[in-house]
């Protein structure tokens, strides 16, 4: 069912579910979990070569992590579930490495990887094949899957062109709009619309982007359009869908000099810019170390903020960004109106020059150990800096249903890029933004045993767990003879609030009245 067919009352219930997604402990959900074949994943070294999954391709699907120099944390650092959370291995292999993830409204997750390296470990059904691959004349393997959260099962999907480092957003009806990518895919627009009969698949539109975009960022806007910002040597933005009005100014590509100004020689450090839609409808844009508010209706910058101290923050010196929860009670500090205060959090990154050192010399500089908070609605805002207990580049940062933040995945040294990261960071961080003492805001959680660095992903599930997958710092799928093998597995991390002793504190939705759509 598309979003437009939901009643306002039912849509409100959906919002409540998202806010309290960790509350989903209904008997049906518990039945699904108990029927899974997943087990707590204590140590990758517990898997012998004979126990590694075979997949259905020519290559082994997953190998234990073999690196004598890698030590996640000694047992003394592992604490109980209610304090440090719990890791569970869901799938040893889904046949592809999870470079991108997007949760859909029907409790399924679209996962996809590159297409330009050769075959994956998952065959497409029904004799389907791609015939436009750069590496293979005919590729009959899948590079995308649809994962069913409730059943812990997945099925292959078919992408037509390369989605490597593409960008996407959900439209108002819940369709995933994925734009750009690499080479044959760099100007493509693809749609994935959820369905309940397992017949839906990627649809590539005949319409293309006006500009080729690789490493761009997308954001849904209040009018339902998606703005697509940047990309490698693409100093502009455009919108999808286009206006039906012929020669409408909104159909034009808009030159955006801010992106050119934030490009570092040789390293760039401004790809995948951070985008946050503000309550007033304008767009917060961050690239490299600079940030602005963009009025995309009138195509002008209406405010520029101070430079964030310390390291670079966007690709390949990749950090992560989110907007902290909006507090709707009371007016914001920036005005007498009821508009809420808006605060952006950015964590991790790398020093300028780190990418060149890693890619050219094999020297891995320490990543950033800082976070910056900027209250963008203040009359004269400044960055307030905090120190994490870990150095981190390539983190994934997610807002939890409690209003707190989890920082997960990444490396302690190097940058994003082929063979450019080192020292995986395997302990997630639990960040408490409202804790008055900054020294008490970070809590280190229990470690995984699987490195998740370049080309890994994480997303919050409706039941409050974090779905984690990916890690492929190599040009091809490489399972042996490398320090950090390509990983095709899926894990789930349950934050401490999922511990059984908190079950009695969780409300349960016992009925939903869909009503009639108005």
Steps between C-alpha positions, in 0.01 A plus 500: 500500500644835400527782751239706319238231577558514875257695711635787706424306815688194382788713381518652848522149646785424261683810626449383858638158405808659351555719807463202729629234260673318779162430657406242236485195721162363398448127518520476121838676492631278777384196307688619192816552700479161671456329166816654353805287455723781625737453791709729713824563312778491757813459290574484130782260582236245604421445131723245332552498126256211478236705677519801272199530269532392141247734343410403146791662319853399426652680797465428871237727647657592831816430691591554861712803561865392508732775620736435787535876551127549548361476852146634546505524880600252768221318681525740792352773279191296420210577733148369542221559247328770707824699517679431172243362256513174306616390155324228300607351167194494274650368177852370434451611140233676297710459184590868471682753715267758653636830369159672515190432712154656507218385727156506338160557659398132470771371734745407227845636421641567153873419493731553204863502392705589191458318169838570336728246671370171356259236634354510848423185700128506429337391175212692348178294469328390183803527275521877536830656392652844441669560167652844548762419763848649471674190631280213378329478164214324676441526875233269640566577865316736733651819638200590712274312741180563690531393864187405695546604863221278638613176336876566484493403132605679183440483128710627208415821317627622163658839444562594138798732535772569753372642830849537648499804730163615374263699721135472588197611698146378563219687325170583679347165400790296636670426168877502507640744243863405433702733277835498330783254547801400295562507122187357333305580815624852569197677350235239573187527713374175653190429704419223744137491613417257783250222439347210693519229232879478456470608136636851532847581371711797398360710216741720306329802345557616142535850645855578607668756723603822336851462641705187566517447878732273698523551880205742507247537785119500481234648728121497481346849511168625644337505156583132442786555258849369561796736476821339370812688607853473366706204393855473373574814294126574499476839670124531472164369614180394326159356588293188439234477375512782251217748480237419233505869410716540194803728548433523872804651679481215753599258223837664452828383647614761753869580522616473862845663540513401870586146389789616284630723778505208745693266267855423615766448231564127437281383790167683453370438855160642412321205339177362645421838662284485813143624447238576765156645429425775750156575651474820296541301177854614421790256469807467722798397285839394636808420289863459606506733804249765391124520535225724372122536483376477142176656376453266204176674395679827430838333444699697752703443815330681787748417775855364537625354827848499654741232376493187715831465687736209447475247221324470166161332529371392157617237251765368487573640847162360587322590821128478570226751573149510640251752632431452870136452608282808469332599823159634408405644839579869537655739255846483355785709629540678170161672499180558694309262273412139574763373256723248681873525550697302242833345587724305262751242621804400291746234618820352362703579190867526408776756466570655162761296319397173662352360180815571300720342767285187514442454127849592377731400786305249709534730802186513714460818706283501811139591431310772683385441856276806513135586459360845434156632596356805327172661605409637159203701628711710738554863392879457515568126503840342561619141499523337842761225483509174696744209510400141430681220684602364156646633178258433215469546123220349288255475794126447466305718742133430572235665712349249742133495609610610848632828356857385552752427226700192402832531316592171334743358239814670369878503542738669740755583230502606136204608289233363270623355171658182367744358757503836682364404843666317788432402862126419492297656780276220622344652812190714437463818700179597678473880507270684742452852357306630803753389762616824669859379548670465158746251650212261575324518165684209334458139613694224323286197411582135435716425194425310185765269360452603137675809361256740334703765324485617137173416326312391811160619617263507796133587543250514786229233486140550621559266797789714624790283384774628270550305176869496404673363190766554238875564499685475174813717484612323181433567132369144463349251743808373686463226760854371541849648507379836628500653845134597499301253285186599315206428729158383381336447840219679682504566874256662738606703800249538781571810711466468878134611494414167335614296802225269641497669839350807332212309339250605766575866432407483133143590396345279236273612217203263529283634217510739207191666356584582138183699449437659161745705298413867471 
